[in-house]
mmCIF file of C-alpha atoms in Angstrom:
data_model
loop_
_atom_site.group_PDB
_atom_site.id
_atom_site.type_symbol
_atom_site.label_atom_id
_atom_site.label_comp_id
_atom_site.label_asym_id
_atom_site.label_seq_id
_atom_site.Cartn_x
_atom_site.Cartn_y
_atom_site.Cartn_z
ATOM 1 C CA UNK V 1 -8.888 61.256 115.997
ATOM 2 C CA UNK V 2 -6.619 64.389 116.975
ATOM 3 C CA UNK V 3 -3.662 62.031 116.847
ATOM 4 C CA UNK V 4 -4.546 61.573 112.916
ATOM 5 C CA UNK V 5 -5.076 64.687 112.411
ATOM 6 C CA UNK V 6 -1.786 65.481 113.414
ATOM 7 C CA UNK V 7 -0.012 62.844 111.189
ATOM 8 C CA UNK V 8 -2.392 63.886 108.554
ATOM 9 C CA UNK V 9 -0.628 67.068 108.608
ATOM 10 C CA UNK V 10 2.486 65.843 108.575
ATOM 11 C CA UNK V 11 1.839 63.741 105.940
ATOM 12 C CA UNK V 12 0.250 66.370 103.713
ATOM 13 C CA UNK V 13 2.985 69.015 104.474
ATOM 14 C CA UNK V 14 5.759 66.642 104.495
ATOM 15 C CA UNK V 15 5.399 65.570 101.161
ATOM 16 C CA UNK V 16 5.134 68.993 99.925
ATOM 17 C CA UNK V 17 7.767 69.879 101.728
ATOM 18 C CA UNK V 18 10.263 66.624 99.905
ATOM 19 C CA UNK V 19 9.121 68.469 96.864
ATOM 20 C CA UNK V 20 10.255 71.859 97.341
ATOM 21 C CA UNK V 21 13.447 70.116 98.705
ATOM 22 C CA UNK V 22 14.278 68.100 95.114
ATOM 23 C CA UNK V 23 13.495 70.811 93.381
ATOM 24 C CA UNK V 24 15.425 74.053 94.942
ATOM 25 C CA UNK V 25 17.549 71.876 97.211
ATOM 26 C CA UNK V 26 16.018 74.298 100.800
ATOM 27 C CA UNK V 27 13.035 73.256 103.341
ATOM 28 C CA UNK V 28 11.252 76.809 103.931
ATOM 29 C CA UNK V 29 11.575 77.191 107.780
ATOM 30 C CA UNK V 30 8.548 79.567 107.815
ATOM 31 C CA UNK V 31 6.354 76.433 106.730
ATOM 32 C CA UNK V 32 8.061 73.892 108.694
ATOM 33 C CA UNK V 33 7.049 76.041 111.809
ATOM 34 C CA UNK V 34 3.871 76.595 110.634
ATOM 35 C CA UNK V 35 3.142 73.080 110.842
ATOM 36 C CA UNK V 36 4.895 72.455 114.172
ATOM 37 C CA UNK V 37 2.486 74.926 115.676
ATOM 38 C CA UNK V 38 -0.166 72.787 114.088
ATOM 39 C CA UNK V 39 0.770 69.659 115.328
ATOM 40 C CA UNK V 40 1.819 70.945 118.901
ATOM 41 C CA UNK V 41 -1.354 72.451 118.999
ATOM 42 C CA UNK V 42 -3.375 68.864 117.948
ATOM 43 C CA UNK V 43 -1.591 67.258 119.773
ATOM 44 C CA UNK V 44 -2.052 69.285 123.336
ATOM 45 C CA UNK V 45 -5.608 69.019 122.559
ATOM 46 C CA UNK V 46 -5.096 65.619 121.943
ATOM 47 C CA UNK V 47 -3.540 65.178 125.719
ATOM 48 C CA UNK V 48 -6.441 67.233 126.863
ATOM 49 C CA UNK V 49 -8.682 65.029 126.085
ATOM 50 C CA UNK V 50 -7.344 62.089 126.699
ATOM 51 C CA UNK V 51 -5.896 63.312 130.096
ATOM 52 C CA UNK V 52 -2.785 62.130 129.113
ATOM 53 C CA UNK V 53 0.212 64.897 129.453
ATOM 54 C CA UNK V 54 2.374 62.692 128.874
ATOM 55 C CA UNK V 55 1.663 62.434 125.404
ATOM 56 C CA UNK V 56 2.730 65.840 124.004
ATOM 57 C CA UNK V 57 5.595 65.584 126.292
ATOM 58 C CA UNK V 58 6.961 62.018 124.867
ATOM 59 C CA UNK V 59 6.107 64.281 121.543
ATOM 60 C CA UNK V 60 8.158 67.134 122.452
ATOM 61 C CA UNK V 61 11.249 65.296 123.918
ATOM 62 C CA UNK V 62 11.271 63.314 121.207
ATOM 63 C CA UNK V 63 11.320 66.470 118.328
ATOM 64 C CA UNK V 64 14.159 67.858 120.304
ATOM 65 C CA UNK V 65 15.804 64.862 120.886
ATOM 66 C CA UNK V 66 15.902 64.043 117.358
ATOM 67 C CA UNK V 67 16.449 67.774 115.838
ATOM 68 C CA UNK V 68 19.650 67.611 118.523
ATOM 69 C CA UNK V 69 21.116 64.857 116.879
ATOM 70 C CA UNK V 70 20.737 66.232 112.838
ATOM 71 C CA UNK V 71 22.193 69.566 114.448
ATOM 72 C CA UNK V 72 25.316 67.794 115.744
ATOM 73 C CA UNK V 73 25.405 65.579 112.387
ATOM 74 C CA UNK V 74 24.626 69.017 110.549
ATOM 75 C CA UNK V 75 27.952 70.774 112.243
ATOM 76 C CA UNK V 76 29.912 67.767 111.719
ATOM 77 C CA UNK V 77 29.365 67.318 108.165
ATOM 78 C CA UNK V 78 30.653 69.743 106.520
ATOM 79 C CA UNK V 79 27.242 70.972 104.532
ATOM 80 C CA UNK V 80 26.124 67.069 103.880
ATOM 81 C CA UNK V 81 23.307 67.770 106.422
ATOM 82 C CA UNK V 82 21.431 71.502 105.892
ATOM 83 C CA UNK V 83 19.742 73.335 109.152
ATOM 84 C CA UNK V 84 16.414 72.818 107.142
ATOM 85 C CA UNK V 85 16.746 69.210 107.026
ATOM 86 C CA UNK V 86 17.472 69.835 111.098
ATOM 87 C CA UNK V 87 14.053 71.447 111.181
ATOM 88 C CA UNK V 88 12.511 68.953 109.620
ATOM 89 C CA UNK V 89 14.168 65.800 111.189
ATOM 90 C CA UNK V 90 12.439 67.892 114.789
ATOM 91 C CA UNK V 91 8.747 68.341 113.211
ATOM 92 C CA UNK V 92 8.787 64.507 111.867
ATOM 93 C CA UNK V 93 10.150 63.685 115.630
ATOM 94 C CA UNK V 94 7.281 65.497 117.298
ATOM 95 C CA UNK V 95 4.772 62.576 115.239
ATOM 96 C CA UNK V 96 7.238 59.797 116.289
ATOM 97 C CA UNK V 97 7.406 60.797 119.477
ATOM 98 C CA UNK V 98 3.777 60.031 119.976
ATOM 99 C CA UNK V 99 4.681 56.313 118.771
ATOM 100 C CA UNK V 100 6.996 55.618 121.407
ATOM 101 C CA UNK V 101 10.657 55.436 121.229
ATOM 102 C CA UNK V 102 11.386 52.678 118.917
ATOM 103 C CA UNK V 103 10.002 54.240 116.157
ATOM 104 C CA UNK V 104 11.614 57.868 117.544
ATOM 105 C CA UNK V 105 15.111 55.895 116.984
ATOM 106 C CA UNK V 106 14.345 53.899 113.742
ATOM 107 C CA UNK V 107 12.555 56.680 112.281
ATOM 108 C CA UNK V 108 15.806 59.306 112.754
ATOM 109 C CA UNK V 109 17.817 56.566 111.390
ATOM 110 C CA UNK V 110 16.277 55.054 108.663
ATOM 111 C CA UNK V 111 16.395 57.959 106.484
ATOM 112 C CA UNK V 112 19.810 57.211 105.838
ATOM 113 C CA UNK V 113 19.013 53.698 104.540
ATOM 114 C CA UNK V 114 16.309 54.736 102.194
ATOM 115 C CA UNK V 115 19.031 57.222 101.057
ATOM 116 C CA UNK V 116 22.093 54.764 100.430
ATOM 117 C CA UNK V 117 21.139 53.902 96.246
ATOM 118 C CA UNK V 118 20.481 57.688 95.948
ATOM 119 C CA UNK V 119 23.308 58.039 97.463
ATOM 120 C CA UNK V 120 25.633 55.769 95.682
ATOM 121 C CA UNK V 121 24.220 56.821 92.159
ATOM 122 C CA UNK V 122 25.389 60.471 93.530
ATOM 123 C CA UNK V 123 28.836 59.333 94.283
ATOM 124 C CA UNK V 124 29.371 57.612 91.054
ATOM 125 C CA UNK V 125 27.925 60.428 88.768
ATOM 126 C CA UNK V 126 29.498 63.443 90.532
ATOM 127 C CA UNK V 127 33.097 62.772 88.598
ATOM 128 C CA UNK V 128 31.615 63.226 85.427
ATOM 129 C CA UNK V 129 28.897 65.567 86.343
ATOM 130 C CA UNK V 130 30.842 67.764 89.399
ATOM 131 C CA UNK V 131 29.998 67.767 92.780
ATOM 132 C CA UNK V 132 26.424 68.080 93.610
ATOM 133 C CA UNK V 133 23.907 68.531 96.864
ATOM 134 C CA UNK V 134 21.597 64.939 98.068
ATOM 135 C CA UNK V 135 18.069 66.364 98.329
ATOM 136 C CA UNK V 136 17.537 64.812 102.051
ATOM 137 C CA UNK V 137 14.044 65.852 102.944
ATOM 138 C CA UNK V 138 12.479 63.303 100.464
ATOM 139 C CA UNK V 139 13.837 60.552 102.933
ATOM 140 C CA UNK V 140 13.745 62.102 106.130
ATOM 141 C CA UNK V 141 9.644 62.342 105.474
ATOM 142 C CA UNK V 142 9.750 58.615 103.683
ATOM 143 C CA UNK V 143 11.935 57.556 106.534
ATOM 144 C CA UNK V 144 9.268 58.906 109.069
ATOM 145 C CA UNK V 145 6.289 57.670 107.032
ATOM 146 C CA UNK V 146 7.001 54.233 106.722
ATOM 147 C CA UNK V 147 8.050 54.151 110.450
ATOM 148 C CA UNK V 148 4.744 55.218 110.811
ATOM 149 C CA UNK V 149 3.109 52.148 109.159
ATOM 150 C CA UNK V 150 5.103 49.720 110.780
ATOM 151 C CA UNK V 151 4.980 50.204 114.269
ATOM 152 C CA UNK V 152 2.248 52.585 115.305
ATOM 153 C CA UNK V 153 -0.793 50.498 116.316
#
């Protein structure tokens, strides 16, 4: 129950968050660590209960893990990747991380799938339109979602 609770929360908040992010093009960091206290805190109750430590560490690893590899994208790319969508690719990894790792590796990289006609559209416009910033955070949450449905049991 905990564990839904938590992915209840990042539903709710991620999808708020995509929101703010197509619309001013920035994730608010105070509210993306607002909810990771949240769901840190379900979730250690969660491994309370359930005796299982192991659980909010997978969960923990796994945000990390996940926020390391957006931050080294995020330096490479010249701007393509903001230090919000960083934050947010570690909150979504904390959920995922409670999956297993499967859905910790399809779930950091299928954002970048779901982006590709966005993408492409973006790439074809921006001669006629000049250049322009890819609202991520829609697909990073989308990406996490739907990794959600399709392999947590």
């Amino acid at each position: 129950m905990l564990m839904l609770a938590a992915w209840l929360v990042l539903s709710g908040v991620g999808v708020m968050l995509a929101a703010i992010d197509v619309l001013v093009r920035r994730l608010p960091t105070p509210l993306i660590a607002r909810t990771a206290v949240v769901v840190l805190t379900l979730l250690s109750t969660a491994a309370c209960v359930t005796d299982d430590p192991r659980l909010v560490l997978d969960a923990l690893i796994a945000g990390a893990a996940v926020a390391s590899g957006y931050g080294l994208l995020s330096l490479t790319s010249r701007g393509g990747i903001g230090m919000g969508d960083v934050r947010l690719a570690g909150l979504l990894g904390l959920g995922l991380g409670t999956i297993g790792w499967p859905a910790v590796l399809l779930g950091a990289m299928l954002p970048y799938v779901l982006a590709v006609p966005q993408a492409l559209l973006h790439l074809s416009e921006r001669h006629s339109r000049g250049p322009g910033r890819l609202a991520f955070g829609p697909y990073l949450v989308g990406g996490a979602l739907l990794t959600r449905f399709l392999l947590a049991p």
